[in-house]
PDB file of C-alpha atoms in Angstrom:
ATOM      1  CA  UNK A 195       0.000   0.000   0.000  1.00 57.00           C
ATOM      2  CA  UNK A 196       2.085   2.882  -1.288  1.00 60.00           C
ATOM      3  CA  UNK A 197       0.932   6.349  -1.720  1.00 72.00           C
ATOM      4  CA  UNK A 198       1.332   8.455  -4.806  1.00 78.00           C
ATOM      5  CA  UNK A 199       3.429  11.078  -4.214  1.00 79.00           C
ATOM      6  CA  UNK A 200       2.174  14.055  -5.615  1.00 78.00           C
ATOM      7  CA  UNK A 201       3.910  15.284  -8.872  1.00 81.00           C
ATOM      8  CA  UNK A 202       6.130  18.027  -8.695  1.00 79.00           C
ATOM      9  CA  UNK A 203       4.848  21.784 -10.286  1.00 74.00           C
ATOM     10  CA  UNK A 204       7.261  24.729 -11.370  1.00 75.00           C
ATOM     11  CA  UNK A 205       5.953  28.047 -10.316  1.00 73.00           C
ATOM     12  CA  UNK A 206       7.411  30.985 -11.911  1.00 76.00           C
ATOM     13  CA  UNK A 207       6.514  34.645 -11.918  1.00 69.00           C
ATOM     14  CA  UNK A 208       4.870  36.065 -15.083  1.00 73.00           C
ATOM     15  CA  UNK A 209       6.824  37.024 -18.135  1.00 70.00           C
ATOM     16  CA  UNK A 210       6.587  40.869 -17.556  1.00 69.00           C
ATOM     17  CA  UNK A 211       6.326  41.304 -21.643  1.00 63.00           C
ATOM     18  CA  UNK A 212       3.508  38.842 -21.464  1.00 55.00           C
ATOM     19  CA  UNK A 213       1.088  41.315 -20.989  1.00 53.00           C
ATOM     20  CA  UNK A 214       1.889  44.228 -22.622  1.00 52.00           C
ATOM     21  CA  UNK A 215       1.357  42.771 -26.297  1.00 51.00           C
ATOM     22  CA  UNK A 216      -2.177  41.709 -25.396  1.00 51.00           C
ATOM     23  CA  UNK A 217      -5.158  43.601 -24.602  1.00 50.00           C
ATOM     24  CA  UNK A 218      -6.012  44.948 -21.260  1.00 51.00           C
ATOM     25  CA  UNK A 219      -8.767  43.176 -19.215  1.00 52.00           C
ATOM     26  CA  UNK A 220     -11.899  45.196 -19.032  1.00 50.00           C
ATOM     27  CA  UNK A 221     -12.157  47.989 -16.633  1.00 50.00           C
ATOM     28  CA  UNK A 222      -8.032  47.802 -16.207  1.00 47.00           C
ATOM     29  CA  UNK A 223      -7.322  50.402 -19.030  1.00 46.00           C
ATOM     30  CA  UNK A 224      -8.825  53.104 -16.615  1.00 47.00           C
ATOM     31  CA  UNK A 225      -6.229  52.155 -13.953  1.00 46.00           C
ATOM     32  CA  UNK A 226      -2.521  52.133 -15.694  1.00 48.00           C
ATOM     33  CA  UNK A 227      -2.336  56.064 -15.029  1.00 54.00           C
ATOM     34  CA  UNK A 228      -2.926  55.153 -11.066  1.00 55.00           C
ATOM     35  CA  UNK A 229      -0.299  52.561 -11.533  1.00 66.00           C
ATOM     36  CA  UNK A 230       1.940  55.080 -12.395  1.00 79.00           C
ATOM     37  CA  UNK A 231       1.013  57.371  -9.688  1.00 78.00           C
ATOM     38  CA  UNK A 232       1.342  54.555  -7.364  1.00 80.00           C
ATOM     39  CA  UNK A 233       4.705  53.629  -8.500  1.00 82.00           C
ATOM     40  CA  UNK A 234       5.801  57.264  -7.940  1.00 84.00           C
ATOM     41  CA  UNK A 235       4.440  56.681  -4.201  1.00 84.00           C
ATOM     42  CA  UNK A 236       5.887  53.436  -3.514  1.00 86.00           C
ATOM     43  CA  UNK A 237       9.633  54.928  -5.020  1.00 88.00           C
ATOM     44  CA  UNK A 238       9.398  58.091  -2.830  1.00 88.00           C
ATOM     45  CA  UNK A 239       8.643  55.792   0.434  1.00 88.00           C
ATOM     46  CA  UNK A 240      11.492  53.769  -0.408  1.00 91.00           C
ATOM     47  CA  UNK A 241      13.785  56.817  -1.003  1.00 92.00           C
ATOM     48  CA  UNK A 242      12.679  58.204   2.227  1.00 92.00           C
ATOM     49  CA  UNK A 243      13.007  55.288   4.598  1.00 93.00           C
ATOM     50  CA  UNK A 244      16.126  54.580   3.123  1.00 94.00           C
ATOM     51  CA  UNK A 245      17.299  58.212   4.033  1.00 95.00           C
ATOM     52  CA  UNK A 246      15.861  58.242   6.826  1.00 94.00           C
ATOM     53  CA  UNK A 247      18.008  54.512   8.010  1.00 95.00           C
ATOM     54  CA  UNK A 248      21.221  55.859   7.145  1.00 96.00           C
ATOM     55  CA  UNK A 249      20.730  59.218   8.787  1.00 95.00           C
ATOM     56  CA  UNK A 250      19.733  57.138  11.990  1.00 95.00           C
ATOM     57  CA  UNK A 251      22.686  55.089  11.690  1.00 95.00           C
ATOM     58  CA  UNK A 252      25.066  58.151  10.577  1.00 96.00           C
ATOM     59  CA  UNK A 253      23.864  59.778  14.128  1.00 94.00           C
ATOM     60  CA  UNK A 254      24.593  56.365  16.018  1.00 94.00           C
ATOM     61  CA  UNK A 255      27.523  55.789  14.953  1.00 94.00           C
ATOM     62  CA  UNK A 256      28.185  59.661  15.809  1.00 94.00           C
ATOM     63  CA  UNK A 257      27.078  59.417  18.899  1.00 90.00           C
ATOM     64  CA  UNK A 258      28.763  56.546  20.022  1.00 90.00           C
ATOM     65  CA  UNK A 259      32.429  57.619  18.907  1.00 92.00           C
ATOM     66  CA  UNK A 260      31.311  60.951  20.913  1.00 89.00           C
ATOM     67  CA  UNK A 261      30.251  59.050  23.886  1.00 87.00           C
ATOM     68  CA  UNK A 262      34.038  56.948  23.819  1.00 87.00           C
ATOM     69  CA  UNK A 263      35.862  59.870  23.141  1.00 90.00           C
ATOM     70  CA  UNK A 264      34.358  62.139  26.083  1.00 86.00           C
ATOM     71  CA  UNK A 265      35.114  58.755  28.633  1.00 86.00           C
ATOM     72  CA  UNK A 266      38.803  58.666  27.314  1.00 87.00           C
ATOM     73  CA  UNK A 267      39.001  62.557  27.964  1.00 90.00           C
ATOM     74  CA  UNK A 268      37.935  62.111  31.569  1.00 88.00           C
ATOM     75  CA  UNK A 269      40.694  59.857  33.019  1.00 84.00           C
ATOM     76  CA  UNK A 270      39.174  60.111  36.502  1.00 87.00           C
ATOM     77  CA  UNK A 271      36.689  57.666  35.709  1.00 83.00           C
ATOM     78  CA  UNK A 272      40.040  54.821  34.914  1.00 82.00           C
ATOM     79  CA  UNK A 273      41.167  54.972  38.784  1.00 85.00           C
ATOM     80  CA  UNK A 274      36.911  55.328  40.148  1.00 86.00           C
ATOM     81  CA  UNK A 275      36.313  51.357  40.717  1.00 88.00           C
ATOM     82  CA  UNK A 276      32.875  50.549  41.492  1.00 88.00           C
ATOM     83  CA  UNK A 277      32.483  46.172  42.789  1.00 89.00           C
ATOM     84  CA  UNK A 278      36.016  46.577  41.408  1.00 89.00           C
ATOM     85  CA  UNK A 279      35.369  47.253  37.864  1.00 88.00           C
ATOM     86  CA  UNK A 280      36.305  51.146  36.352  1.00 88.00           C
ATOM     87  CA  UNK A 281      33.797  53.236  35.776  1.00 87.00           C
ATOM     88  CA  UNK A 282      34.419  53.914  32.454  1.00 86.00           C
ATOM     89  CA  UNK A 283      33.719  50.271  31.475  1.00 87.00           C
ATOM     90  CA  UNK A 284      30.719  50.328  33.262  1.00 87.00           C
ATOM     91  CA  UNK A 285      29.551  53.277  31.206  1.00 86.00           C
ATOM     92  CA  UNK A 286      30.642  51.765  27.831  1.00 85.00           C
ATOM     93  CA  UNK A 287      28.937  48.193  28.969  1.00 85.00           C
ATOM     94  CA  UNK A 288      25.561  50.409  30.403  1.00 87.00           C
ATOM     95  CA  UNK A 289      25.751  53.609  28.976  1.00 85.00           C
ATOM     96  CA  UNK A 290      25.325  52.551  25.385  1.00 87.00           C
ATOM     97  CA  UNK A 291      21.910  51.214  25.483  1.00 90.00           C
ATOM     98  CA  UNK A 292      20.178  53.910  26.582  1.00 90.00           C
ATOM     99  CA  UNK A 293      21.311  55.581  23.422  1.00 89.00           C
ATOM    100  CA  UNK A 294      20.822  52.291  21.300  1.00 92.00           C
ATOM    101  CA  UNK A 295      17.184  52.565  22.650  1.00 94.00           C
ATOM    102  CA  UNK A 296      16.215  55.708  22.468  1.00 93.00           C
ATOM    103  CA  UNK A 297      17.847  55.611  18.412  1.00 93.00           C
ATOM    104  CA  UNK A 298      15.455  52.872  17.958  1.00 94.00           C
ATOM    105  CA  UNK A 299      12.372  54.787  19.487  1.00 95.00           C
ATOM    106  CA  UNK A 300      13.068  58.144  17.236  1.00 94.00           C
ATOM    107  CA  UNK A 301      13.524  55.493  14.374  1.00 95.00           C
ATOM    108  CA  UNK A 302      10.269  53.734  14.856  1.00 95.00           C
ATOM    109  CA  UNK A 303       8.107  57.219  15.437  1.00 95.00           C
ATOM    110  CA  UNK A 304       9.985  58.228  12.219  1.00 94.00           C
ATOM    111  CA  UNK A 305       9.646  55.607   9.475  1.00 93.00           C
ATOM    112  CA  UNK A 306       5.393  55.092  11.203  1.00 93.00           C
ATOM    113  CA  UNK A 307       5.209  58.696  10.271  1.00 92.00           C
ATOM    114  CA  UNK A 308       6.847  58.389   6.568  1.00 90.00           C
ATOM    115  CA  UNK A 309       4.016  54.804   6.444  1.00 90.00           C
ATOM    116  CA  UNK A 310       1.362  57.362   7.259  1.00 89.00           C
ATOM    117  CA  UNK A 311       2.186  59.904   5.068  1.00 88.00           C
ATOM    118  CA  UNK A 312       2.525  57.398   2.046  1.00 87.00           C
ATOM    119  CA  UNK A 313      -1.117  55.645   2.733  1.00 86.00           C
ATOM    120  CA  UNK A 314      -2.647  59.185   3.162  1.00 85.00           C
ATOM    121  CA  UNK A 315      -1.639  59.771   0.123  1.00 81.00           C
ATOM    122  CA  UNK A 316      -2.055  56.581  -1.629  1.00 78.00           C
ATOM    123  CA  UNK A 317      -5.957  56.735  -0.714  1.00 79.00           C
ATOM    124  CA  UNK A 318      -6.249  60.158  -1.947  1.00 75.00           C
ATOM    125  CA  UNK A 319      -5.395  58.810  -5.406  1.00 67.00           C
TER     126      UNK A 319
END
């Protein structure tokens, strides 16, 4: 009593010239300027989160090497041992997620805002 396994099917995409030599389905030749529009949308959200990310990460990055450098220019906080361990490593093991948090907040509120934006305006059209 063996089963049948079931045959195997290729799935591909559609051939994106496919449909451009044949006729439009009714009702669709209304909607290729929308398309358009749409397209337009969906490019400026990508160009904007994508600023948006490497700004964020620009200013991280910044802020970090700021945060390094102003412990190395306080060498007080080398011979300060708290349970035996400086207190510059304690703010480089602690002190960077506070920033790494609050980066990720500003982030969030951000790109929700640029999503917002982009539906607003995609239901207008």
């Amino acid at each position: 009593m063996s089963e049948e396994q079931p045959r195997r099917v290729r799935v591909t995409a559609p051939r994106r010239d496919a449909g451009a030599a044949s006729e439009p389905p009714s009702g669709r030749a209304d909607r290729r300027e929308p398309d358009d529009v749409q397209g337009v949308y969906v490019r400026s959200l990508i160009r904007s989160q994508l600023r948006l990310a490497l700004t964020v990460a620009a200013g991280f990055i910044v802020a970090t090497v700021l945060f390094v450098i102003a412990i190395a220019l306080v060498p007080d906080l080398d011979r300060t041992l708290v349970v035996g361990v400086p207190v510059s490593w304690l703010l480089l093991g602690f002190g960077v997620y506070p920033l790494a948090i609050t980066v990720g907040v500003l982030y969030l509120r951000a790109a929700s805002r640029n999503e917002a934006r982009y539906r607003a305006l995609s239901e207008d059209s």
